[in-house]
């Protein structure tokens, strides 16, 4: 069983709408959570990270963390065609803080 | 400031051949990582180096070796390549373990 689970998608979102991506994790000791965006053929790039329960906003992106339910989500507001990519969720796994990545959710924003 | 660089970008090997993937970072980071990415599998950690002079196995270390040459450089060696090692390999670095990781552009490896 993978420690970090994501719906593989594709998640089709109309331009201007909100994209909602979910990620669940199994290690209750996970402390830090990261969202990366990966365009096809490119390397992952950080969107944002979150450590504390609740919401964290950065521009059009909002990360939400609920440690009791062991899920973290990413909202993309006013989705643009340039947001079409695969979004990777990562959680630190143990006291050493190594990352465990989910397989990613593909988002397709349609004009 | 180039960030994390990797060489080569592409490589084709025959089964049994050896090669070394090079990675360097100019961000003065302490920790470095090697991942492989396969379709539907996400990123899987091969080896990591928490700090200069240390290396440890990750999730999928079999068939690979690593060297932390200095604080900047972390290489990955395939001693006897197998078709199962066909993948995209990413090097990453972070200030310390558990902090944000920054990725290189990747090396696409095909083993025939």
JSON list of N, CA and C in Angstrom, two decimals, chain A residues 20-92:
[
{"chain": "A", "resi": 20, "resn": "UNK", "atom": "N", "xyz": [-9.93, 21.13, -7.57]},
{"chain": "A", "resi": 20, "resn": "UNK", "atom": "CA", "xyz": [-9.75, 20.62, -6.21]},
{"chain": "A", "resi": 20, "resn": "UNK", "atom": "C", "xyz": [-9.03, 19.29, -6.28]},
{"chain": "A", "resi": 21, "resn": "UNK", "atom": "N", "xyz": [-7.85, 19.21, -5.68]},
{"chain": "A", "resi": 21, "resn": "UNK", "atom": "CA", "xyz": [-7.04, 18.00, -5.71]},
{"chain": "A", "resi": 21, "resn": "UNK", "atom": "C", "xyz": [-6.89, 17.48, -4.28]},
{"chain": "A", "resi": 22, "resn": "UNK", "atom": "N", "xyz": [-7.00, 16.19, -4.14]},
{"chain": "A", "resi": 22, "resn": "UNK", "atom": "CA", "xyz": [-6.92, 15.58, -2.81]},
{"chain": "A", "resi": 22, "resn": "UNK", "atom": "C", "xyz": [-5.76, 14.60, -2.70]},
{"chain": "A", "resi": 23, "resn": "UNK", "atom": "N", "xyz": [-5.29, 14.43, -1.49]},
{"chain": "A", "resi": 23, "resn": "UNK", "atom": "CA", "xyz": [-4.17, 13.56, -1.21]},
{"chain": "A", "resi": 23, "resn": "UNK", "atom": "C", "xyz": [-4.37, 13.00, 0.20]},
{"chain": "A", "resi": 24, "resn": "UNK", "atom": "N", "xyz": [-4.22, 11.69, 0.35]},
{"chain": "A", "resi": 24, "resn": "UNK", "atom": "CA", "xyz": [-4.30, 11.09, 1.68]},
{"chain": "A", "resi": 24, "resn": "UNK", "atom": "C", "xyz": [-2.98, 10.41, 1.99]},
{"chain": "A", "resi": 25, "resn": "UNK", "atom": "N", "xyz": [-2.65, 10.34, 3.27]},
{"chain": "A", "resi": 25, "resn": "UNK", "atom": "CA", "xyz": [-1.40, 9.73, 3.66]},
{"chain": "A", "resi": 25, "resn": "UNK", "atom": "C", "xyz": [-1.63, 8.79, 4.84]},
{"chain": "A", "resi": 26, "resn": "UNK", "atom": "N", "xyz": [-0.76, 7.80, 4.97]},
{"chain": "A", "resi": 26, "resn": "UNK", "atom": "CA", "xyz": [-0.99, 6.76, 5.97]},
{"chain": "A", "resi": 26, "resn": "UNK", "atom": "C", "xyz": [-0.13, 6.92, 7.22]},
{"chain": "A", "resi": 27, "resn": "UNK", "atom": "N", "xyz": [0.97, 7.65, 7.11]},
{"chain": "A", "resi": 27, "resn": "UNK", "atom": "CA", "xyz": [1.89, 7.78, 8.24]},
{"chain": "A", "resi": 27, "resn": "UNK", "atom": "C", "xyz": [1.45, 8.93, 9.15]},
{"chain": "A", "resi": 28, "resn": "UNK", "atom": "N", "xyz": [0.93, 8.58, 10.31]},
{"chain": "A", "resi": 28, "resn": "UNK", "atom": "CA", "xyz": [0.45, 9.62, 11.23]},
{"chain": "A", "resi": 28, "resn": "UNK", "atom": "C", "xyz": [1.58, 10.51, 11.73]},
{"chain": "A", "resi": 29, "resn": "UNK", "atom": "N", "xyz": [2.83, 10.04, 11.57]},
{"chain": "A", "resi": 29, "resn": "UNK", "atom": "CA", "xyz": [3.97, 10.83, 11.99]},
{"chain": "A", "resi": 29, "resn": "UNK", "atom": "C", "xyz": [4.41, 11.87, 10.98]},
{"chain": "A", "resi": 30, "resn": "UNK", "atom": "N", "xyz": [3.78, 11.89, 9.81]},
{"chain": "A", "resi": 30, "resn": "UNK", "atom": "CA", "xyz": [4.15, 12.87, 8.80]},
{"chain": "A", "resi": 30, "resn": "UNK", "atom": "C", "xyz": [3.93, 14.27, 9.34]},
{"chain": "A", "resi": 31, "resn": "UNK", "atom": "N", "xyz": [4.93, 15.12, 9.13]},
{"chain": "A", "resi": 31, "resn": "UNK", "atom": "CA", "xyz": [4.89, 16.47, 9.70]},
{"chain": "A", "resi": 31, "resn": "UNK", "atom": "C", "xyz": [4.69, 17.55, 8.65]},
{"chain": "A", "resi": 32, "resn": "UNK", "atom": "N", "xyz": [5.26, 17.32, 7.47]},
{"chain": "A", "resi": 32, "resn": "UNK", "atom": "CA", "xyz": [5.28, 18.37, 6.45]},
{"chain": "A", "resi": 32, "resn": "UNK", "atom": "C", "xyz": [4.74, 17.83, 5.15]},
{"chain": "A", "resi": 33, "resn": "UNK", "atom": "N", "xyz": [4.06, 18.72, 4.42]},
{"chain": "A", "resi": 33, "resn": "UNK", "atom": "CA", "xyz": [3.39, 18.30, 3.20]},
{"chain": "A", "resi": 33, "resn": "UNK", "atom": "C", "xyz": [3.67, 19.31, 2.10]},
{"chain": "A", "resi": 34, "resn": "UNK", "atom": "N", "xyz": [3.89, 18.78, 0.90]},
{"chain": "A", "resi": 34, "resn": "UNK", "atom": "CA", "xyz": [4.34, 19.62, -0.20]},
{"chain": "A", "resi": 34, "resn": "UNK", "atom": "C", "xyz": [3.49, 19.33, -1.43]},
{"chain": "A", "resi": 35, "resn": "UNK", "atom": "N", "xyz": [3.21, 20.36, -2.19]},
{"chain": "A", "resi": 35, "resn": "UNK", "atom": "CA", "xyz": [2.58, 20.21, -3.50]},
{"chain": "A", "resi": 35, "resn": "UNK", "atom": "C", "xyz": [3.56, 20.68, -4.57]},
{"chain": "A", "resi": 36, "resn": "UNK", "atom": "N", "xyz": [3.79, 19.80, -5.55]},
{"chain": "A", "resi": 36, "resn": "UNK", "atom": "CA", "xyz": [4.64, 20.11, -6.69]},
{"chain": "A", "resi": 36, "resn": "UNK", "atom": "C", "xyz": [3.81, 20.05, -7.96]},
{"chain": "A", "resi": 37, "resn": "UNK", "atom": "N", "xyz": [4.18, 20.85, -8.92]},
{"chain": "A", "resi": 37, "resn": "UNK", "atom": "CA", "xyz": [3.57, 20.83, -10.25]},
{"chain": "A", "resi": 37, "resn": "UNK", "atom": "C", "xyz": [4.62, 20.30, -11.22]},
{"chain": "A", "resi": 38, "resn": "UNK", "atom": "N", "xyz": [4.21, 19.43, -12.11]},
{"chain": "A", "resi": 38, "resn": "UNK", "atom": "CA", "xyz": [5.12, 18.86, -13.09]},
{"chain": "A", "resi": 38, "resn": "UNK", "atom": "C", "xyz": [4.48, 18.91, -14.48]},
{"chain": "A", "resi": 39, "resn": "UNK", "atom": "N", "xyz": [5.05, 19.72, -15.35]},
{"chain": "A", "resi": 39, "resn": "UNK", "atom": "CA", "xyz": [4.62, 19.74, -16.74]},
{"chain": "A", "resi": 39, "resn": "UNK", "atom": "C", "xyz": [5.23, 18.53, -17.44]},
{"chain": "A", "resi": 40, "resn": "UNK", "atom": "N", "xyz": [4.56, 18.10, -18.49]},
{"chain": "A", "resi": 40, "resn": "UNK", "atom": "CA", "xyz": [5.00, 16.92, -19.23]},
{"chain": "A", "resi": 40, "resn": "UNK", "atom": "C", "xyz": [6.43, 17.08, -19.72]},
{"chain": "A", "resi": 41, "resn": "UNK", "atom": "N", "xyz": [7.29, 16.14, -19.38]},
{"chain": "A", "resi": 41, "resn": "UNK", "atom": "CA", "xyz": [8.67, 16.17, -19.83]},
{"chain": "A", "resi": 41, "resn": "UNK", "atom": "C", "xyz": [9.57, 17.09, -19.02]},
{"chain": "A", "resi": 42, "resn": "UNK", "atom": "N", "xyz": [9.03, 17.66, -17.96]},
{"chain": "A", "resi": 42, "resn": "UNK", "atom": "CA", "xyz": [9.81, 18.58, -17.13]},
{"chain": "A", "resi": 42, "resn": "UNK", "atom": "C", "xyz": [9.97, 18.04, -15.73]},
{"chain": "A", "resi": 43, "resn": "UNK", "atom": "N", "xyz": [10.71, 18.75, -14.91]},
{"chain": "A", "resi": 43, "resn": "UNK", "atom": "CA", "xyz": [10.93, 18.31, -13.54]},
{"chain": "A", "resi": 43, "resn": "UNK", "atom": "C", "xyz": [9.90, 18.94, -12.61]},
{"chain": "A", "resi": 44, "resn": "UNK", "atom": "N", "xyz": [9.68, 18.33, -11.45]},
{"chain": "A", "resi": 44, "resn": "UNK", "atom": "CA", "xyz": [8.72, 18.90, -10.49]},
{"chain": "A", "resi": 44, "resn": "UNK", "atom": "C", "xyz": [9.21, 20.25, -9.96]},
{"chain": "A", "resi": 45, "resn": "UNK", "atom": "N", "xyz": [8.26, 21.16, -9.78]},
{"chain": "A", "resi": 45, "resn": "UNK", "atom": "CA", "xyz": [8.58, 22.45, -9.19]},
{"chain": "A", "resi": 45, "resn": "UNK", "atom": "C", "xyz": [7.61, 22.72, -8.05]},
{"chain": "A", "resi": 46, "resn": "UNK", "atom": "N", "xyz": [8.13, 23.27, -6.98]},
{"chain": "A", "resi": 46, "resn": "UNK", "atom": "CA", "xyz": [7.33, 23.47, -5.78]},
{"chain": "A", "resi": 46, "resn": "UNK", "atom": "C", "xyz": [6.24, 24.52, -6.00]},
{"chain": "A", "resi": 47, "resn": "UNK", "atom": "N", "xyz": [5.02, 24.19, -5.57]},
{"chain": "A", "resi": 47, "resn": "UNK", "atom": "CA", "xyz": [3.95, 25.19, -5.53]},
{"chain": "A", "resi": 47, "resn": "UNK", "atom": "C", "xyz": [3.87, 25.77, -4.13]},
{"chain": "A", "resi": 48, "resn": "UNK", "atom": "N", "xyz": [3.74, 24.90, -3.15]},
{"chain": "A", "resi": 48, "resn": "UNK", "atom": "CA", "xyz": [3.68, 25.36, -1.76]},
{"chain": "A", "resi": 48, "resn": "UNK", "atom": "C", "xyz": [3.82, 24.20, -0.81]},
{"chain": "A", "resi": 49, "resn": "UNK", "atom": "N", "xyz": [4.08, 24.53, 0.45]},
{"chain": "A", "resi": 49, "resn": "UNK", "atom": "CA", "xyz": [4.15, 23.54, 1.49]},
{"chain": "A", "resi": 49, "resn": "UNK", "atom": "C", "xyz": [3.26, 23.97, 2.65]},
{"chain": "A", "resi": 50, "resn": "UNK", "atom": "N", "xyz": [2.90, 22.99, 3.48]},
{"chain": "A", "resi": 50, "resn": "UNK", "atom": "CA", "xyz": [2.06, 23.29, 4.64]},
{"chain": "A", "resi": 50, "resn": "UNK", "atom": "C", "xyz": [2.46, 22.38, 5.78]},
{"chain": "A", "resi": 51, "resn": "UNK", "atom": "N", "xyz": [2.52, 22.94, 6.98]},
{"chain": "A", "resi": 51, "resn": "UNK", "atom": "CA", "xyz": [2.92, 22.16, 8.15]},
{"chain": "A", "resi": 51, "resn": "UNK", "atom": "C", "xyz": [1.81, 22.07, 9.18]},
{"chain": "A", "resi": 52, "resn": "UNK", "atom": "N", "xyz": [0.95, 23.08, 9.21]},
{"chain": "A", "resi": 52, "resn": "UNK", "atom": "CA", "xyz": [-0.04, 23.17, 10.29]},
{"chain": "A", "resi": 52, "resn": "UNK", "atom": "C", "xyz": [-1.44, 22.91, 9.77]},
{"chain": "A", "resi": 53, "resn": "UNK", "atom": "N", "xyz": [-2.30, 22.39, 10.62]},
{"chain": "A", "resi": 53, "resn": "UNK", "atom": "CA", "xyz": [-3.70, 22.19, 10.26]},
{"chain": "A", "resi": 53, "resn": "UNK", "atom": "C", "xyz": [-4.32, 23.51, 9.82]},
{"chain": "A", "resi": 54, "resn": "UNK", "atom": "N", "xyz": [-5.20, 23.41, 8.82]},
{"chain": "A", "resi": 54, "resn": "UNK", "atom": "CA", "xyz": [-5.89, 24.59, 8.36]},
{"chain": "A", "resi": 54, "resn": "UNK", "atom": "C", "xyz": [-5.54, 24.90, 6.92]},
{"chain": "A", "resi": 55, "resn": "UNK", "atom": "N", "xyz": [-5.73, 26.14, 6.56]},
{"chain": "A", "resi": 55, "resn": "UNK", "atom": "CA", "xyz": [-5.52, 26.59, 5.19]},
{"chain": "A", "resi": 55, "resn": "UNK", "atom": "C", "xyz": [-4.29, 27.47, 5.08]},
{"chain": "A", "resi": 56, "resn": "UNK", "atom": "N", "xyz": [-3.65, 27.37, 3.92]},
{"chain": "A", "resi": 56, "resn": "UNK", "atom": "CA", "xyz": [-2.54, 28.27, 3.60]},
{"chain": "A", "resi": 56, "resn": "UNK", "atom": "C", "xyz": [-2.72, 28.72, 2.16]},
{"chain": "A", "resi": 57, "resn": "UNK", "atom": "N", "xyz": [-2.72, 30.03, 1.96]},
{"chain": "A", "resi": 57, "resn": "UNK", "atom": "CA", "xyz": [-3.00, 30.58, 0.64]},
{"chain": "A", "resi": 57, "resn": "UNK", "atom": "C", "xyz": [-1.75, 31.22, 0.05]},
{"chain": "A", "resi": 58, "resn": "UNK", "atom": "N", "xyz": [-1.58, 31.03, -1.26]},
{"chain": "A", "resi": 58, "resn": "UNK", "atom": "CA", "xyz": [-0.48, 31.68, -1.98]},
{"chain": "A", "resi": 58, "resn": "UNK", "atom": "C", "xyz": [-0.99, 31.98, -3.38]},
{"chain": "A", "resi": 59, "resn": "UNK", "atom": "N", "xyz": [-1.40, 33.22, -3.59]},
{"chain": "A", "resi": 59, "resn": "UNK", "atom": "CA", "xyz": [-1.94, 33.59, -4.89]},
{"chain": "A", "resi": 59, "resn": "UNK", "atom": "C", "xyz": [-3.22, 32.83, -5.19]},
{"chain": "A", "resi": 60, "resn": "UNK", "atom": "N", "xyz": [-3.25, 32.15, -6.34]},
{"chain": "A", "resi": 60, "resn": "UNK", "atom": "CA", "xyz": [-4.45, 31.38, -6.71]},
{"chain": "A", "resi": 60, "resn": "UNK", "atom": "C", "xyz": [-4.50, 30.00, -6.07]},
{"chain": "A", "resi": 61, "resn": "UNK", "atom": "N", "xyz": [-3.49, 29.66, -5.31]},
{"chain": "A", "resi": 61, "resn": "UNK", "atom": "CA", "xyz": [-3.39, 28.33, -4.71]},
{"chain": "A", "resi": 61, "resn": "UNK", "atom": "C", "xyz": [-3.70, 28.37, -3.22]},
{"chain": "A", "resi": 62, "resn": "UNK", "atom": "N", "xyz": [-4.47, 27.37, -2.76]},
{"chain": "A", "resi": 62, "resn": "UNK", "atom": "CA", "xyz": [-4.72, 27.20, -1.33]},
{"chain": "A", "resi": 62, "resn": "UNK", "atom": "C", "xyz": [-4.48, 25.74, -0.97]},
{"chain": "A", "resi": 63, "resn": "UNK", "atom": "N", "xyz": [-3.62, 25.52, 0.00]},
{"chain": "A", "resi": 63, "resn": "UNK", "atom": "CA", "xyz": [-3.42, 24.17, 0.53]},
{"chain": "A", "resi": 63, "resn": "UNK", "atom": "C", "xyz": [-4.20, 24.04, 1.83]},
{"chain": "A", "resi": 64, "resn": "UNK", "atom": "N", "xyz": [-4.79, 22.87, 2.02]},
{"chain": "A", "resi": 64, "resn": "UNK", "atom": "CA", "xyz": [-5.56, 22.60, 3.22]},
{"chain": "A", "resi": 64, "resn": "UNK", "atom": "C", "xyz": [-5.04, 21.32, 3.86]},
{"chain": "A", "resi": 65, "resn": "UNK", "atom": "N", "xyz": [-4.83, 21.34, 5.15]},
{"chain": "A", "resi": 65, "resn": "UNK", "atom": "CA", "xyz": [-4.30, 20.18, 5.86]},
{"chain": "A", "resi": 65, "resn": "UNK", "atom": "C", "xyz": [-5.21, 19.81, 7.01]},
{"chain": "A", "resi": 66, "resn": "UNK", "atom": "N", "xyz": [-5.53, 18.53, 7.10]},
{"chain": "A", "resi": 66, "resn": "UNK", "atom": "CA", "xyz": [-6.31, 17.99, 8.21]},
{"chain": "A", "resi": 66, "resn": "UNK", "atom": "C", "xyz": [-5.58, 16.75, 8.71]},
{"chain": "A", "resi": 67, "resn": "UNK", "atom": "N", "xyz": [-4.80, 16.91, 9.76]},
{"chain": "A", "resi": 67, "resn": "UNK", "atom": "CA", "xyz": [-3.97, 15.80, 10.25]},
{"chain": "A", "resi": 67, "resn": "UNK", "atom": "C", "xyz": [-4.83, 14.71, 10.90]},
{"chain": "A", "resi": 68, "resn": "UNK", "atom": "N", "xyz": [-5.93, 15.09, 11.52]},
{"chain": "A", "resi": 68, "resn": "UNK", "atom": "CA", "xyz": [-6.79, 14.09, 12.15]},
{"chain": "A", "resi": 68, "resn": "UNK", "atom": "C", "xyz": [-7.36, 13.12, 11.11]},
{"chain": "A", "resi": 69, "resn": "UNK", "atom": "N", "xyz": [-7.72, 13.64, 9.96]},
{"chain": "A", "resi": 69, "resn": "UNK", "atom": "CA", "xyz": [-8.27, 12.82, 8.89]},
{"chain": "A", "resi": 69, "resn": "UNK", "atom": "C", "xyz": [-7.20, 12.37, 7.91]},
{"chain": "A", "resi": 70, "resn": "UNK", "atom": "N", "xyz": [-5.99, 12.83, 8.08]},
{"chain": "A", "resi": 70, "resn": "UNK", "atom": "CA", "xyz": [-4.85, 12.43, 7.26]},
{"chain": "A", "resi": 70, "resn": "UNK", "atom": "C", "xyz": [-5.07, 12.74, 5.79]},
{"chain": "A", "resi": 71, "resn": "UNK", "atom": "N", "xyz": [-5.48, 13.97, 5.53]},
{"chain": "A", "resi": 71, "resn": "UNK", "atom": "CA", "xyz": [-5.55, 14.37, 4.13]},
{"chain": "A", "resi": 71, "resn": "UNK", "atom": "C", "xyz": [-5.04, 15.79, 3.98]},
{"chain": "A", "resi": 72, "resn": "UNK", "atom": "N", "xyz": [-4.56, 16.03, 2.78]},
{"chain": "A", "resi": 72, "resn": "UNK", "atom": "CA", "xyz": [-4.13, 17.37, 2.40]},
{"chain": "A", "resi": 72, "resn": "UNK", "atom": "C", "xyz": [-4.69, 17.64, 1.00]},
{"chain": "A", "resi": 73, "resn": "UNK", "atom": "N", "xyz": [-5.15, 18.84, 0.77]},
{"chain": "A", "resi": 73, "resn": "UNK", "atom": "CA", "xyz": [-5.75, 19.15, -0.52]},
{"chain": "A", "resi": 73, "resn": "UNK", "atom": "C", "xyz": [-5.13, 20.42, -1.08]},
{"chain": "A", "resi": 74, "resn": "UNK", "atom": "N", "xyz": [-5.33, 20.59, -2.37]},
{"chain": "A", "resi": 74, "resn": "UNK", "atom": "CA", "xyz": [-4.86, 21.79, -3.07]},
{"chain": "A", "resi": 74, "resn": "UNK", "atom": "C", "xyz": [-6.02, 22.32, -3.91]},
{"chain": "A", "resi": 75, "resn": "UNK", "atom": "N", "xyz": [-6.33, 23.58, -3.72]},
{"chain": "A", "resi": 75, "resn": "UNK", "atom": "CA", "xyz": [-7.32, 24.25, -4.55]},
{"chain": "A", "resi": 75, "resn": "UNK", "atom": "C", "xyz": [-6.62, 25.22, -5.48]},
{"chain": "A", "resi": 76, "resn": "UNK", "atom": "N", "xyz": [-7.02, 25.19, -6.74]},
{"chain": "A", "resi": 76, "resn": "UNK", "atom": "CA", "xyz": [-6.51, 26.14, -7.72]},
{"chain": "A", "resi": 76, "resn": "UNK", "atom": "C", "xyz": [-7.70, 26.98, -8.17]},
{"chain": "A", "resi": 77, "resn": "UNK", "atom": "N", "xyz": [-7.68, 28.26, -7.81]},
{"chain": "A", "resi": 77, "resn": "UNK", "atom": "CA", "xyz": [-8.78, 29.14, -8.20]},
{"chain": "A", "resi": 77, "resn": "UNK", "atom": "C", "xyz": [-8.52, 29.76, -9.56]},
{"chain": "A", "resi": 78, "resn": "UNK", "atom": "N", "xyz": [-9.59, 30.13, -10.25]},
{"chain": "A", "resi": 78, "resn": "UNK", "atom": "CA", "xyz": [-9.48, 30.77, -11.57]},
{"chain": "A", "resi": 78, "resn": "UNK", "atom": "C", "xyz": [-8.51, 29.98, -12.46]},
{"chain": "A", "resi": 79, "resn": "UNK", "atom": "N", "xyz": [-8.79, 28.72, -12.62]},
{"chain": "A", "resi": 79, "resn": "UNK", "atom": "CA", "xyz": [-7.88, 27.83, -13.36]},
{"chain": "A", "resi": 79, "resn": "UNK", "atom": "C", "xyz": [-7.61, 28.35, -14.77]},
{"chain": "A", "resi": 80, "resn": "UNK", "atom": "N", "xyz": [-6.35, 28.25, -15.18]},
{"chain": "A", "resi": 80, "resn": "UNK", "atom": "CA", "xyz": [-5.91, 28.70, -16.49]},
{"chain": "A", "resi": 80, "resn": "UNK", "atom": "C", "xyz": [-5.37, 27.51, -17.28]},
{"chain": "A", "resi": 81, "resn": "UNK", "atom": "N", "xyz": [-5.38, 27.60, -18.61]},
{"chain": "A", "resi": 81, "resn": "UNK", "atom": "CA", "xyz": [-4.79, 26.50, -19.40]},
{"chain": "A", "resi": 81, "resn": "UNK", "atom": "C", "xyz": [-3.36, 26.20, -19.00]},
{"chain": "A", "resi": 82, "resn": "UNK", "atom": "N", "xyz": [-2.63, 27.20, -18.52]},
{"chain": "A", "resi": 82, "resn": "UNK", "atom": "CA", "xyz": [-1.25, 26.97, -18.09]},
{"chain": "A", "resi": 82, "resn": "UNK", "atom": "C", "xyz": [-1.15, 26.15, -16.81]},
{"chain": "A", "resi": 83, "resn": "UNK", "atom": "N", "xyz": [-2.29, 25.94, -16.14]},
{"chain": "A", "resi": 83, "resn": "UNK", "atom": "CA", "xyz": [-2.32, 25.08, -14.96]},
{"chain": "A", "resi": 83, "resn": "UNK", "atom": "C", "xyz": [-2.41, 23.60, -15.33]},
{"chain": "A", "resi": 84, "resn": "UNK", "atom": "N", "xyz": [-2.59, 23.31, -16.60]},
{"chain": "A", "resi": 84, "resn": "UNK", "atom": "CA", "xyz": [-2.66, 21.91, -17.04]},
{"chain": "A", "resi": 84, "resn": "UNK", "atom": "C", "xyz": [-1.30, 21.25, -16.81]},
{"chain": "A", "resi": 85, "resn": "UNK", "atom": "N", "xyz": [-1.28, 20.27, -15.93]},
{"chain": "A", "resi": 85, "resn": "UNK", "atom": "CA", "xyz": [-0.03, 19.63, -15.51]},
{"chain": "A", "resi": 85, "resn": "UNK", "atom": "C", "xyz": [-0.40, 18.48, -14.59]},
{"chain": "A", "resi": 86, "resn": "UNK", "atom": "N", "xyz": [0.62, 17.76, -14.14]},
{"chain": "A", "resi": 86, "resn": "UNK", "atom": "CA", "xyz": [0.43, 16.76, -13.10]},
{"chain": "A", "resi": 86, "resn": "UNK", "atom": "C", "xyz": [0.87, 17.35, -11.77]},
{"chain": "A", "resi": 87, "resn": "UNK", "atom": "N", "xyz": [0.03, 17.16, -10.75]},
{"chain": "A", "resi": 87, "resn": "UNK", "atom": "CA", "xyz": [0.31, 17.72, -9.43]},
{"chain": "A", "resi": 87, "resn": "UNK", "atom": "C", "xyz": [0.67, 16.60, -8.48]},
{"chain": "A", "resi": 88, "resn": "UNK", "atom": "N", "xyz": [1.85, 16.72, -7.89]},
{"chain": "A", "resi": 88, "resn": "UNK", "atom": "CA", "xyz": [2.37, 15.69, -7.00]},
{"chain": "A", "resi": 88, "resn": "UNK", "atom": "C", "xyz": [2.25, 16.15, -5.55]},
{"chain": "A", "resi": 89, "resn": "UNK", "atom": "N", "xyz": [1.74, 15.26, -4.73]},
{"chain": "A", "resi": 89, "resn": "UNK", "atom": "CA", "xyz": [1.66, 15.49, -3.29]},
{"chain": "A", "resi": 89, "resn": "UNK", "atom": "C", "xyz": [2.81, 14.73, -2.64]},
{"chain": "A", "resi": 90, "resn": "UNK", "atom": "N", "xyz": [3.46, 15.32, -1.65]},
{"chain": "A", "resi": 90, "resn": "UNK", "atom": "CA", "xyz": [4.54, 14.65, -0.94]},
{"chain": "A", "resi": 90, "resn": "UNK", "atom": "C", "xyz": [4.39, 14.88, 0.55]},
{"chain": "A", "resi": 91, "resn": "UNK", "atom": "N", "xyz": [4.73, 13.86, 1.33]},
{"chain": "A", "resi": 91, "resn": "UNK", "atom": "CA", "xyz": [4.70, 13.94, 2.78]},
{"chain": "A", "resi": 91, "resn": "UNK", "atom": "C", "xyz": [6.02, 13.45, 3.34]},
{"chain": "A", "resi": 92, "resn": "UNK", "atom": "N", "xyz": [6.48, 14.08, 4.39]},
{"chain": "A", "resi": 92, "resn": "UNK", "atom": "CA", "xyz": [7.66, 13.56, 5.06]},
{"chain": "A", "resi": 92, "resn": "UNK", "atom": "C", "xyz": [7.24, 12.34, 5.85]}
]
